[in-house]
Amino acid sequence: MAGAIYPDLAGRTVLVTGGATGIGEAIVRAFARQKSRVAFIDIQQAPAEALVRDLHEQGADVHFERADLTDIAALRTAVDTVRGRFGPITALVNNAAFDERHATQDVTPEQWDALMAVNLRHQFFAAQAVLPDMTAARGGAIVNFASISWMTGMGGMAVYTAAKSAVLGLTRSLARDYGPFNVRVNAVAPGWIRTERQQRKWITPEGEKRMLDAQCLKRWLVPDDVARFVVFLISDEAAACTSQHYVVDGGWV
Ligand SMILES: NC(=O)c1ccc[n+]([C@@H]2O[C@H](COP(=O)([O-])OP(=O)(O)OC[C@H]3O[C@@H](n4cnc5c(N)ncnc54)[C@H](O)[C@@H]3O)[C@@H](O)[C@H]2O)c1
C-alpha cells in the first residue's frame, strides 16, 4: 500500500517483535517500504519465512530471527545476531503479544507468569537489549504495544489487560530515563484490528455490530492503519513526541 516516505528511515536498523503475522507483519512491510533494514523476531517459522521471501523478491533488506520472546536468553541472542548483521539497532517496535482469553477463577500462578511473560516482560528486556545502541548513537525510538481493552473495561482477560495497562508505566519510565540521550519511547494502543487471528478466533457477527456501534469510523480497522502510525512515530517527523500513549481505534467510545 502506498503511503508517506520518511527519508530518515532509509538504511535505519529497525527491530520488530512478533513480525511474522498480524499487525507485526504490516509493520515489517511498512518499514521495508521505507527501505529500512528491518529485522523481526517471531516464534512462527513458516509465515515468517514466507514474508522474508516475499520482501526479498521486492529487494528489501529484511531478516528473521526465530526465538520465543518469553525466553529472555533467546531474546538477547536474537538481538545480538540482528546487531551483528544489520549494525546498531536504533528503532524497536515491541509488538508481540498473545491475547488468549482466560476466566479469572481458572488462572493459576504459573499461567499468570506465562501471560505476563508473553504480553509484558519481553517489552522491557528487548528495550534493555537495544538501549545501549541508542545511547551510543545519541538517538533512537521505541514503540511499545498496549491495547484499548483495559480502557474499555473488557472482561475475560484480566491478566492480558493488566499487562497492557502496565505498558504505559514502562513507557513513561523509559522515556524519562533515556530522554537525555534523545531516545523517544511511546506506546500505541490499537482498538479492534481485523487480523487473520482475530478473524479466526474472535470476530463474530455480534462482535462486528458492537464494533460498528462503538466506533466513530464505521469500518474495520486493518493492520496497515496501525503500521502507518508506528512508522511515523519512529521517524524523525515525530521528533518531539515521547512518553505518550497514542490510541489508534477509529474513535471507540
Ligand atoms: N488485533 C487487535 O485487535 C489488537 C487490539 C489491541 C491490541 N493489539 C496489540 O497489537 C499487537 C499485535 O497484535 P496482533 O493482533 O497482530 O497479534 P497476533 O497474535 O496476530 O500476532 C502476534 C505475533 O507475535 C508472535 N508471538 C506471539 N508470542 C510470541 C513469542 N512468545 N515469541 C515470539 N513471537 C511471538 C506471533 O507468532 C505473531 O506473529 C499486540 O501487542 C496486541 O496486544 C491488537
PDB file of C-alpha atoms and ligand atoms in Angstrom:
ATOM      1  CA  MET A   1       0.000   0.000   0.000  1.00  0.00           C
ATOM      2  CA  ALA A   2       1.406   3.420  -0.862  1.00  0.00           C
ATOM      3  CA  GLY A   3       1.939   5.948   1.898  1.00  0.00           C
ATOM      4  CA  ALA A   4       4.268   8.615   3.260  1.00  0.00           C
ATOM      5  CA  ILE A   5       8.009   8.092   2.918  1.00  0.00           C
ATOM      6  CA  TYR A   6      10.272   9.343   5.717  1.00  0.00           C
ATOM      7  CA  PRO A   7      13.807   9.787   4.355  1.00  0.00           C
ATOM      8  CA  ASP A   8      15.478   9.321   7.768  1.00  0.00           C
ATOM      9  CA  LEU A   9      14.199   5.742   7.915  1.00  0.00           C
ATOM     10  CA  ALA A  10      16.120   4.592   4.819  1.00  0.00           C
ATOM     11  CA  GLY A  11      19.009   2.386   5.910  1.00  0.00           C
ATOM     12  CA  ARG A  12      17.967   2.548   9.575  1.00  0.00           C
ATOM     13  CA  THR A  13      18.073  -0.723  11.534  1.00  0.00           C
ATOM     14  CA  VAL A  14      14.620  -1.466  12.908  1.00  0.00           C
ATOM     15  CA  LEU A  15      13.728  -4.452  15.103  1.00  0.00           C
ATOM     16  CA  VAL A  16      10.102  -5.611  15.261  1.00  0.00           C
ATOM     17  CA  THR A  17       8.943  -8.310  17.676  1.00  0.00           C
ATOM     18  CA  GLY A  18       6.154 -10.623  16.557  1.00  0.00           C
ATOM     19  CA  GLY A  19       6.663  -9.557  12.953  1.00  0.00           C
ATOM     20  CA  ALA A  20       5.566 -12.730  11.184  1.00  0.00           C
ATOM     21  CA  THR A  21       1.810 -12.184  11.189  1.00  0.00           C
ATOM     22  CA  GLY A  22      -0.920  -9.676  12.023  1.00  0.00           C
ATOM     23  CA  ILE A  23      -0.074  -6.081  12.841  1.00  0.00           C
ATOM     24  CA  GLY A  24       3.615  -7.003  13.179  1.00  0.00           C
ATOM     25  CA  GLU A  25       3.711  -8.230   9.584  1.00  0.00           C
ATOM     26  CA  ALA A  26       2.192  -4.944   8.402  1.00  0.00           C
ATOM     27  CA  ILE A  27       4.838  -3.071  10.402  1.00  0.00           C
ATOM     28  CA  VAL A  28       7.661  -5.124   8.857  1.00  0.00           C
ATOM     29  CA  ARG A  29       6.227  -4.437   5.394  1.00  0.00           C
ATOM     30  CA  ALA A  30       5.844  -0.741   6.180  1.00  0.00           C
ATOM     31  CA  PHE A  31       9.499  -0.394   7.229  1.00  0.00           C
ATOM     32  CA  ALA A  32      10.585  -2.361   4.167  1.00  0.00           C
ATOM     33  CA  ARG A  33       8.729   0.266   2.077  1.00  0.00           C
ATOM     34  CA  GLN A  34      10.805   2.899   3.874  1.00  0.00           C
ATOM     35  CA  LYS A  35      13.943   0.996   2.764  1.00  0.00           C
ATOM     36  CA  SER A  36      14.915   0.389   6.375  1.00  0.00           C
ATOM     37  CA  ARG A  37      16.984  -2.620   7.371  1.00  0.00           C
ATOM     38  CA  VAL A  38      14.199  -4.454   9.110  1.00  0.00           C
ATOM     39  CA  ALA A  39      14.675  -7.451  11.366  1.00  0.00           C
ATOM     40  CA  PHE A  40      11.948  -9.297  13.169  1.00  0.00           C
ATOM     41  CA  ILE A  41      11.689 -11.917  15.873  1.00  0.00           C
ATOM     42  CA  ASP A  42       8.885 -14.436  15.932  1.00  0.00           C
ATOM     43  CA  ILE A  43       8.108 -17.939  17.078  1.00  0.00           C
ATOM     44  CA  GLN A  44       6.234 -18.882  13.888  1.00  0.00           C
ATOM     45  CA  GLN A  45       8.690 -20.100  11.301  1.00  0.00           C
ATOM     46  CA  ALA A  46       6.501 -20.715   8.229  1.00  0.00           C
ATOM     47  CA  PRO A  47       4.745 -17.335   7.910  1.00  0.00           C
ATOM     48  CA  ALA A  48       7.998 -15.579   8.815  1.00  0.00           C
ATOM     49  CA  GLU A  49       9.888 -17.309   6.027  1.00  0.00           C
ATOM     50  CA  ALA A  50       7.099 -16.596   3.545  1.00  0.00           C
ATOM     51  CA  LEU A  51       7.227 -12.915   4.490  1.00  0.00           C
ATOM     52  CA  VAL A  52      11.014 -12.783   4.107  1.00  0.00           C
ATOM     53  CA  ARG A  53      10.798 -14.486   0.696  1.00  0.00           C
ATOM     54  CA  ASP A  54       8.163 -12.037  -0.481  1.00  0.00           C
ATOM     55  CA  LEU A  55      10.095  -8.989   0.719  1.00  0.00           C
ATOM     56  CA  HIS A  56      13.421 -10.256  -0.647  1.00  0.00           C
ATOM     57  CA  GLU A  57      11.747 -10.589  -4.047  1.00  0.00           C
ATOM     58  CA  GLN A  58      10.860  -6.911  -3.728  1.00  0.00           C
ATOM     59  CA  GLY A  59      14.519  -6.090  -2.952  1.00  0.00           C
ATOM     60  CA  ALA A  60      14.032  -5.346   0.752  1.00  0.00           C
ATOM     61  CA  ASP A  61      16.730  -5.707   3.407  1.00  0.00           C
ATOM     62  CA  VAL A  62      14.844  -7.959   5.805  1.00  0.00           C
ATOM     63  CA  HIS A  63      15.965 -10.585   8.298  1.00  0.00           C
ATOM     64  CA  PHE A  64      14.058 -13.061  10.507  1.00  0.00           C
ATOM     65  CA  GLU A  65      15.263 -14.463  13.823  1.00  0.00           C
ATOM     66  CA  ARG A  66      13.270 -17.319  15.307  1.00  0.00           C
ATOM     67  CA  ALA A  67      13.012 -17.014  19.076  1.00  0.00           C
ATOM     68  CA  ASP A  68      10.473 -17.434  21.840  1.00  0.00           C
ATOM     69  CA  LEU A  69      10.316 -13.987  23.427  1.00  0.00           C
ATOM     70  CA  THR A  70       9.332 -15.481  26.767  1.00  0.00           C
ATOM     71  CA  ASP A  71      12.870 -16.922  26.881  1.00  0.00           C
ATOM     72  CA  ILE A  72      14.948 -13.850  27.711  1.00  0.00           C
ATOM     73  CA  ALA A  73      18.265 -15.554  26.925  1.00  0.00           C
ATOM     74  CA  ALA A  74      16.924 -16.441  23.453  1.00  0.00           C
ATOM     75  CA  LEU A  75      15.662 -12.865  23.002  1.00  0.00           C
ATOM     76  CA  ARG A  76      19.106 -11.491  23.887  1.00  0.00           C
ATOM     77  CA  THR A  77      20.831 -13.881  21.482  1.00  0.00           C
ATOM     78  CA  ALA A  78      18.427 -12.860  18.703  1.00  0.00           C
ATOM     79  CA  VAL A  79      19.103  -9.163  19.320  1.00  0.00           C
ATOM     80  CA  ASP A  80      22.866  -9.798  19.216  1.00  0.00           C
ATOM     81  CA  THR A  81      22.502 -11.644  15.907  1.00  0.00           C
ATOM     82  CA  VAL A  82      20.460  -8.816  14.406  1.00  0.00           C
ATOM     83  CA  ARG A  83      23.043  -6.270  15.561  1.00  0.00           C
ATOM     84  CA  GLY A  84      25.853  -8.363  14.070  1.00  0.00           C
ATOM     85  CA  ARG A  85      24.066  -8.476  10.732  1.00  0.00           C
ATOM     86  CA  PHE A  86      22.483  -5.036  10.426  1.00  0.00           C
ATOM     87  CA  GLY A  87      24.521  -2.854  12.828  1.00  0.00           C
ATOM     88  CA  PRO A  88      23.311  -0.813  15.824  1.00  0.00           C
ATOM     89  CA  ILE A  89      19.570  -1.036  16.429  1.00  0.00           C
ATOM     90  CA  THR A  90      18.124   2.458  16.795  1.00  0.00           C
ATOM     91  CA  ALA A  91      14.450   1.608  16.377  1.00  0.00           C
ATOM     92  CA  LEU A  92      12.450  -1.012  18.278  1.00  0.00           C
ATOM     93  CA  VAL A  93       8.791  -1.944  17.915  1.00  0.00           C
ATOM     94  CA  ASN A  94       7.646  -4.124  20.824  1.00  0.00           C
ATOM     95  CA  ASN A  95       4.623  -5.588  19.046  1.00  0.00           C
ATOM     96  CA  ALA A  96       4.402  -9.277  20.049  1.00  0.00           C
ATOM     97  CA  ALA A  97       1.636 -10.463  22.365  1.00  0.00           C
ATOM     98  CA  PHE A  98      -0.821 -13.320  22.838  1.00  0.00           C
ATOM     99  CA  ASP A  99      -4.440 -12.383  23.550  1.00  0.00           C
ATOM    100  CA  GLU A 100      -5.756 -15.724  24.805  1.00  0.00           C
ATOM    101  CA  ARG A 101      -8.895 -15.277  26.887  1.00  0.00           C
ATOM    102  CA  HIS A 102      -8.830 -16.559  30.480  1.00  0.00           C
ATOM    103  CA  ALA A 103     -11.509 -16.936  33.156  1.00  0.00           C
ATOM    104  CA  THR A 104     -10.319 -15.346  36.378  1.00  0.00           C
ATOM    105  CA  GLN A 105     -11.175 -18.371  38.512  1.00  0.00           C
ATOM    106  CA  ASP A 106      -9.072 -20.671  36.322  1.00  0.00           C
ATOM    107  CA  VAL A 107      -5.827 -18.682  36.310  1.00  0.00           C
ATOM    108  CA  THR A 108      -3.006 -20.352  38.236  1.00  0.00           C
ATOM    109  CA  PRO A 109       0.122 -18.500  39.390  1.00  0.00           C
ATOM    110  CA  GLU A 110       2.015 -20.274  36.595  1.00  0.00           C
ATOM    111  CA  GLN A 111      -0.479 -19.036  33.976  1.00  0.00           C
ATOM    112  CA  TRP A 112      -0.277 -15.522  35.382  1.00  0.00           C
ATOM    113  CA  ASP A 113       3.507 -15.609  34.948  1.00  0.00           C
ATOM    114  CA  ALA A 114       3.219 -17.078  31.455  1.00  0.00           C
ATOM    115  CA  LEU A 115       0.702 -14.425  30.333  1.00  0.00           C
ATOM    116  CA  MET A 116       2.839 -11.643  31.760  1.00  0.00           C
ATOM    117  CA  ALA A 117       5.895 -13.131  30.044  1.00  0.00           C
ATOM    118  CA  VAL A 118       4.252 -13.111  26.622  1.00  0.00           C
ATOM    119  CA  ASN A 119       2.405  -9.800  26.967  1.00  0.00           C
ATOM    120  CA  LEU A 120       4.737  -7.583  29.011  1.00  0.00           C
ATOM    121  CA  ARG A 121       8.109  -8.875  30.206  1.00  0.00           C
ATOM    122  CA  HIS A 122       9.822  -9.142  26.801  1.00  0.00           C
ATOM    123  CA  GLN A 123       8.995  -5.482  26.055  1.00  0.00           C
ATOM    124  CA  PHE A 124      11.244  -4.439  28.943  1.00  0.00           C
ATOM    125  CA  PHE A 125      14.052  -6.856  28.071  1.00  0.00           C
ATOM    126  CA  ALA A 126      14.009  -6.049  24.350  1.00  0.00           C
ATOM    127  CA  ALA A 127      14.312  -2.354  25.238  1.00  0.00           C
ATOM    128  CA  GLN A 128      17.088  -3.138  27.707  1.00  0.00           C
ATOM    129  CA  ALA A 129      18.957  -5.042  24.960  1.00  0.00           C
ATOM    130  CA  VAL A 130      18.847  -2.238  22.366  1.00  0.00           C
ATOM    131  CA  LEU A 131      19.112   0.877  24.552  1.00  0.00           C
ATOM    132  CA  PRO A 132      22.944   0.789  24.628  1.00  0.00           C
ATOM    133  CA  ASP A 133      22.907   1.098  20.810  1.00  0.00           C
ATOM    134  CA  MET A 134      20.564   4.072  21.088  1.00  0.00           C
ATOM    135  CA  THR A 135      22.517   5.897  23.788  1.00  0.00           C
ATOM    136  CA  ALA A 136      25.760   5.363  21.832  1.00  0.00           C
ATOM    137  CA  ALA A 137      24.058   6.797  18.724  1.00  0.00           C
ATOM    138  CA  ARG A 138      22.643   9.670  20.802  1.00  0.00           C
ATOM    139  CA  GLY A 139      19.202   8.870  19.469  1.00  0.00           C
ATOM    140  CA  GLY A 140      16.584   6.207  18.981  1.00  0.00           C
ATOM    141  CA  ALA A 141      12.901   5.439  19.160  1.00  0.00           C
ATOM    142  CA  ILE A 142      10.866   2.694  20.797  1.00  0.00           C
ATOM    143  CA  VAL A 143       7.186   1.935  20.304  1.00  0.00           C
ATOM    144  CA  ASN A 144       5.593  -0.358  22.878  1.00  0.00           C
ATOM    145  CA  PHE A 145       2.256  -2.036  22.203  1.00  0.00           C
ATOM    146  CA  ALA A 146      -0.611  -1.513  24.616  1.00  0.00           C
ATOM    147  CA  SER A 147      -4.332  -2.015  23.852  1.00  0.00           C
ATOM    148  CA  ILE A 148      -7.601  -0.191  24.414  1.00  0.00           C
ATOM    149  CA  SER A 149      -9.008  -3.347  26.041  1.00  0.00           C
ATOM    150  CA  TRP A 150      -8.220  -2.141  29.564  1.00  0.00           C
ATOM    151  CA  MET A 151      -9.617   1.338  28.838  1.00  0.00           C
ATOM    152  CA  THR A 152     -12.917  -0.048  27.606  1.00  0.00           C
ATOM    153  CA  GLY A 153     -13.069  -2.401  30.601  1.00  0.00           C
ATOM    154  CA  MET A 154     -13.075  -5.539  28.507  1.00  0.00           C
ATOM    155  CA  GLY A 155     -13.761  -8.713  30.501  1.00  0.00           C
ATOM    156  CA  GLY A 156     -12.481 -12.262  30.157  1.00  0.00           C
ATOM    157  CA  MET A 157      -8.824 -11.309  30.009  1.00  0.00           C
ATOM    158  CA  ALA A 158      -7.801  -9.699  33.312  1.00  0.00           C
ATOM    159  CA  VAL A 159      -4.141 -10.720  33.100  1.00  0.00           C
ATOM    160  CA  TYR A 160      -3.823  -9.501  29.494  1.00  0.00           C
ATOM    161  CA  THR A 161      -5.406  -6.146  30.347  1.00  0.00           C
ATOM    162  CA  ALA A 162      -3.178  -5.846  33.436  1.00  0.00           C
ATOM    163  CA  ALA A 163      -0.135  -6.395  31.224  1.00  0.00           C
ATOM    164  CA  LYS A 164      -1.335  -3.937  28.584  1.00  0.00           C
ATOM    165  CA  SER A 165      -2.040  -1.179  31.094  1.00  0.00           C
ATOM    166  CA  ALA A 166       1.409  -1.750  32.627  1.00  0.00           C
ATOM    167  CA  VAL A 167       2.925  -0.952  29.233  1.00  0.00           C
ATOM    168  CA  LEU A 168       2.088   2.691  29.920  1.00  0.00           C
ATOM    169  CA  GLY A 169       4.146   2.787  33.113  1.00  0.00           C
ATOM    170  CA  LEU A 170       7.008   1.047  31.368  1.00  0.00           C
ATOM    171  CA  THR A 171       6.830   3.578  28.524  1.00  0.00           C
ATOM    172  CA  ARG A 172       6.838   6.613  30.805  1.00  0.00           C
ATOM    173  CA  SER A 173       9.775   5.471  32.935  1.00  0.00           C
ATOM    174  CA  LEU A 174      11.926   4.513  29.959  1.00  0.00           C
ATOM    175  CA  ALA A 175      11.092   7.834  28.278  1.00  0.00           C
ATOM    176  CA  ARG A 176      12.202   9.695  31.419  1.00  0.00           C
ATOM    177  CA  ASP A 177      15.442   7.719  31.835  1.00  0.00           C
ATOM    178  CA  TYR A 178      16.525   7.838  28.194  1.00  0.00           C
ATOM    179  CA  GLY A 179      15.186  11.223  27.079  1.00  0.00           C
ATOM    180  CA  PRO A 180      18.550  12.840  27.931  1.00  0.00           C
ATOM    181  CA  PHE A 181      20.082  10.582  25.254  1.00  0.00           C
ATOM    182  CA  ASN A 182      17.483  11.689  22.701  1.00  0.00           C
ATOM    183  CA  VAL A 183      15.760   8.332  22.874  1.00  0.00           C
ATOM    184  CA  ARG A 184      11.965   8.562  22.479  1.00  0.00           C
ATOM    185  CA  VAL A 185       9.645   5.961  23.958  1.00  0.00           C
ATOM    186  CA  ASN A 186       5.930   5.870  23.179  1.00  0.00           C
ATOM    187  CA  ALA A 187       3.062   3.418  23.419  1.00  0.00           C
ATOM    188  CA  VAL A 188       0.441   2.674  20.786  1.00  0.00           C
ATOM    189  CA  ALA A 189      -2.917   1.278  21.874  1.00  0.00           C
ATOM    190  CA  PRO A 190      -4.828  -0.297  18.998  1.00  0.00           C
ATOM    191  CA  GLY A 191      -8.572  -0.735  19.024  1.00  0.00           C
ATOM    192  CA  TRP A 192     -10.006  -3.822  17.362  1.00  0.00           C
ATOM    193  CA  ILE A 193      -7.896  -4.564  14.295  1.00  0.00           C
ATOM    194  CA  ARG A 194      -9.031  -7.162  11.783  1.00  0.00           C
ATOM    195  CA  THR A 195      -6.034  -9.501  11.624  1.00  0.00           C
ATOM    196  CA  GLU A 196      -6.085 -13.083  10.421  1.00  0.00           C
ATOM    197  CA  ARG A 197      -6.016 -14.284  14.061  1.00  0.00           C
ATOM    198  CA  GLN A 198      -8.857 -12.000  15.155  1.00  0.00           C
ATOM    199  CA  GLN A 199     -10.886 -13.213  12.183  1.00  0.00           C
ATOM    200  CA  ARG A 200     -10.195 -16.863  13.042  1.00  0.00           C
ATOM    201  CA  LYS A 201     -10.586 -16.634  16.833  1.00  0.00           C
ATOM    202  CA  TRP A 202     -12.725 -13.764  17.984  1.00  0.00           C
ATOM    203  CA  ILE A 203     -14.704 -11.922  15.314  1.00  0.00           C
ATOM    204  CA  THR A 204     -18.412 -12.807  15.272  1.00  0.00           C
ATOM    205  CA  PRO A 205     -21.418 -11.034  13.684  1.00  0.00           C
ATOM    206  CA  GLU A 206     -22.401  -9.781  17.178  1.00  0.00           C
ATOM    207  CA  GLY A 207     -18.863  -8.532  17.809  1.00  0.00           C
ATOM    208  CA  GLU A 208     -18.845  -6.758  14.467  1.00  0.00           C
ATOM    209  CA  LYS A 209     -22.105  -4.994  15.348  1.00  0.00           C
ATOM    210  CA  ARG A 210     -20.668  -3.958  18.723  1.00  0.00           C
ATOM    211  CA  MET A 211     -17.604  -2.566  16.943  1.00  0.00           C
ATOM    212  CA  LEU A 212     -19.698  -0.637  14.408  1.00  0.00           C
ATOM    213  CA  ASP A 213     -21.851   0.816  17.206  1.00  0.00           C
ATOM    214  CA  ALA A 214     -18.867   1.837  19.326  1.00  0.00           C
ATOM    215  CA  GLN A 215     -16.518   3.202  16.675  1.00  0.00           C
ATOM    216  CA  CYS A 216     -16.950   6.664  15.199  1.00  0.00           C
ATOM    217  CA  LEU A 217     -15.499   5.302  11.951  1.00  0.00           C
ATOM    218  CA  LYS A 218     -17.851   2.725  10.508  1.00  0.00           C
ATOM    219  CA  ARG A 219     -15.389   0.227   9.102  1.00  0.00           C
ATOM    220  CA  TRP A 220     -12.986  -2.446  10.259  1.00  0.00           C
ATOM    221  CA  LEU A 221      -9.551  -1.124  11.087  1.00  0.00           C
ATOM    222  CA  VAL A 222      -6.795  -3.134   9.411  1.00  0.00           C
ATOM    223  CA  PRO A 223      -3.151  -3.797  10.361  1.00  0.00           C
ATOM    224  CA  ASP A 224      -1.877  -1.145   7.979  1.00  0.00           C
ATOM    225  CA  ASP A 225      -3.862   1.534   9.885  1.00  0.00           C
ATOM    226  CA  VAL A 226      -1.629   0.850  12.880  1.00  0.00           C
ATOM    227  CA  ALA A 227       1.584   0.251  10.927  1.00  0.00           C
ATOM    228  CA  ARG A 228       1.421   3.670   9.270  1.00  0.00           C
ATOM    229  CA  PHE A 229       1.216   5.364  12.645  1.00  0.00           C
ATOM    230  CA  VAL A 230       4.069   3.305  14.095  1.00  0.00           C
ATOM    231  CA  VAL A 231       6.324   4.241  11.185  1.00  0.00           C
ATOM    232  CA  PHE A 232       5.500   7.914  11.734  1.00  0.00           C
ATOM    233  CA  LEU A 233       6.272   7.638  15.469  1.00  0.00           C
ATOM    234  CA  ILE A 234       9.650   6.019  14.831  1.00  0.00           C
ATOM    235  CA  SER A 235      10.552   8.601  12.162  1.00  0.00           C
ATOM    236  CA  ASP A 236      12.110  11.986  12.855  1.00  0.00           C
ATOM    237  CA  GLU A 237       8.765  13.584  11.919  1.00  0.00           C
ATOM    238  CA  ALA A 238       7.752  12.668  15.491  1.00  0.00           C
ATOM    239  CA  ALA A 239      10.969  14.116  16.961  1.00  0.00           C
ATOM    240  CA  ALA A 240       9.171  15.917  19.807  1.00  0.00           C
ATOM    241  CA  CYS A 241       6.879  13.046  20.774  1.00  0.00           C
ATOM    242  CA  THR A 242       7.857  10.917  23.726  1.00  0.00           C
ATOM    243  CA  SER A 243       6.378   9.426  26.907  1.00  0.00           C
ATOM    244  CA  GLN A 244       2.944   9.328  25.283  1.00  0.00           C
ATOM    245  CA  HIS A 245       0.222   6.835  24.696  1.00  0.00           C
ATOM    246  CA  TYR A 246      -1.450   7.058  21.292  1.00  0.00           C
ATOM    247  CA  VAL A 247      -4.761   5.392  20.603  1.00  0.00           C
ATOM    248  CA  VAL A 248      -5.496   4.050  17.094  1.00  0.00           C
ATOM    249  CA  ASP A 249      -9.051   2.791  17.446  1.00  0.00           C
ATOM    250  CA  GLY A 250     -11.293   4.562  14.943  1.00  0.00           C
ATOM    251  CA  GLY A 251     -12.825   6.510  17.824  1.00  0.00           C
ATOM    252  CA  TRP A 252     -14.104   3.717  20.106  1.00  0.00           C
ATOM    253  CA  VAL A 253     -16.429   5.482  22.554  1.00  0.00           C
TER     254      VAL A 253
HETATM  255  N1  LIG B   1      -5.557  -7.117  16.741  1.00  0.00           N
HETATM  256  C1  LIG B   1      -6.165  -6.382  17.629  1.00  0.00           C
HETATM  257  O1  LIG B   1      -7.375  -6.195  17.573  1.00  0.00           O
HETATM  258  C2  LIG B   1      -5.395  -5.733  18.770  1.00  0.00           C
HETATM  259  C3  LIG B   1      -6.095  -4.915  19.656  1.00  0.00           C
HETATM  260  C4  LIG B   1      -5.414  -4.303  20.701  1.00  0.00           C
HETATM  261  C5  LIG B   1      -4.052  -4.500  20.839  1.00  0.00           C
HETATM  262  N2  LIG B   1      -3.373  -5.300  19.960  1.00  0.00           N
HETATM  263  C6  LIG B   1      -1.937  -5.456  20.169  1.00  0.00           C
HETATM  264  O2  LIG B   1      -1.253  -5.278  18.943  1.00  0.00           O
HETATM  265  C7  LIG B   1      -0.112  -6.153  18.890  1.00  0.00           C
HETATM  266  C8  LIG B   1      -0.195  -7.036  17.674  1.00  0.00           C
HETATM  267  O3  LIG B   1      -1.423  -7.741  17.733  1.00  0.00           O
HETATM  268  P1  LIG B   1      -1.881  -8.781  16.616  1.00  0.00           P
HETATM  269  O4  LIG B   1      -3.370  -8.794  16.680  1.00  0.00           O
HETATM  270  O5  LIG B   1      -1.191  -8.540  15.336  1.00  0.00           O
HETATM  271  O6  LIG B   1      -1.350 -10.158  17.269  1.00  0.00           O
HETATM  272  P2  LIG B   1      -1.190 -11.587  16.597  1.00  0.00           P
HETATM  273  O7  LIG B   1      -1.471 -12.565  17.689  1.00  0.00           O
HETATM  274  O8  LIG B   1      -1.995 -11.676  15.365  1.00  0.00           O
HETATM  275  O9  LIG B   1       0.365 -11.608  16.238  1.00  0.00           O
HETATM  276  C9  LIG B   1       1.323 -11.574  17.228  1.00  0.00           C
HETATM  277  C10 LIG B   1       2.650 -12.059  16.672  1.00  0.00           C
HETATM  278  O10 LIG B   1       3.532 -12.244  17.795  1.00  0.00           O
HETATM  279  C11 LIG B   1       4.108 -13.522  17.707  1.00  0.00           C
HETATM  280  N3  LIG B   1       4.379 -14.060  19.018  1.00  0.00           N
HETATM  281  C12 LIG B   1       3.453 -14.350  19.974  1.00  0.00           C
HETATM  282  N4  LIG B   1       4.056 -14.889  21.040  1.00  0.00           N
HETATM  283  C13 LIG B   1       5.374 -14.943  20.754  1.00  0.00           C
HETATM  284  C14 LIG B   1       6.502 -15.413  21.466  1.00  0.00           C
HETATM  285  N5  LIG B   1       6.397 -15.957  22.679  1.00  0.00           N
HETATM  286  N6  LIG B   1       7.714 -15.308  20.885  1.00  0.00           N
HETATM  287  C15 LIG B   1       7.836 -14.780  19.650  1.00  0.00           C
HETATM  288  N7  LIG B   1       6.802 -14.316  18.938  1.00  0.00           N
HETATM  289  C16 LIG B   1       5.583 -14.411  19.483  1.00  0.00           C
HETATM  290  C17 LIG B   1       3.074 -14.371  16.974  1.00  0.00           C
HETATM  291  O11 LIG B   1       3.670 -15.528  16.407  1.00  0.00           O
HETATM  292  C18 LIG B   1       2.518 -13.409  15.964  1.00  0.00           C
HETATM  293  O12 LIG B   1       3.273 -13.410  14.771  1.00  0.00           O
HETATM  294  C19 LIG B   1      -0.142  -6.934  20.213  1.00  0.00           C
HETATM  295  O13 LIG B   1       0.696  -6.299  21.140  1.00  0.00           O
HETATM  296  C20 LIG B   1      -1.586  -6.851  20.646  1.00  0.00           C
HETATM  297  O14 LIG B   1      -1.735  -7.000  22.035  1.00  0.00           O
HETATM  298  C21 LIG B   1      -4.025  -5.922  18.928  1.00  0.00           C
END
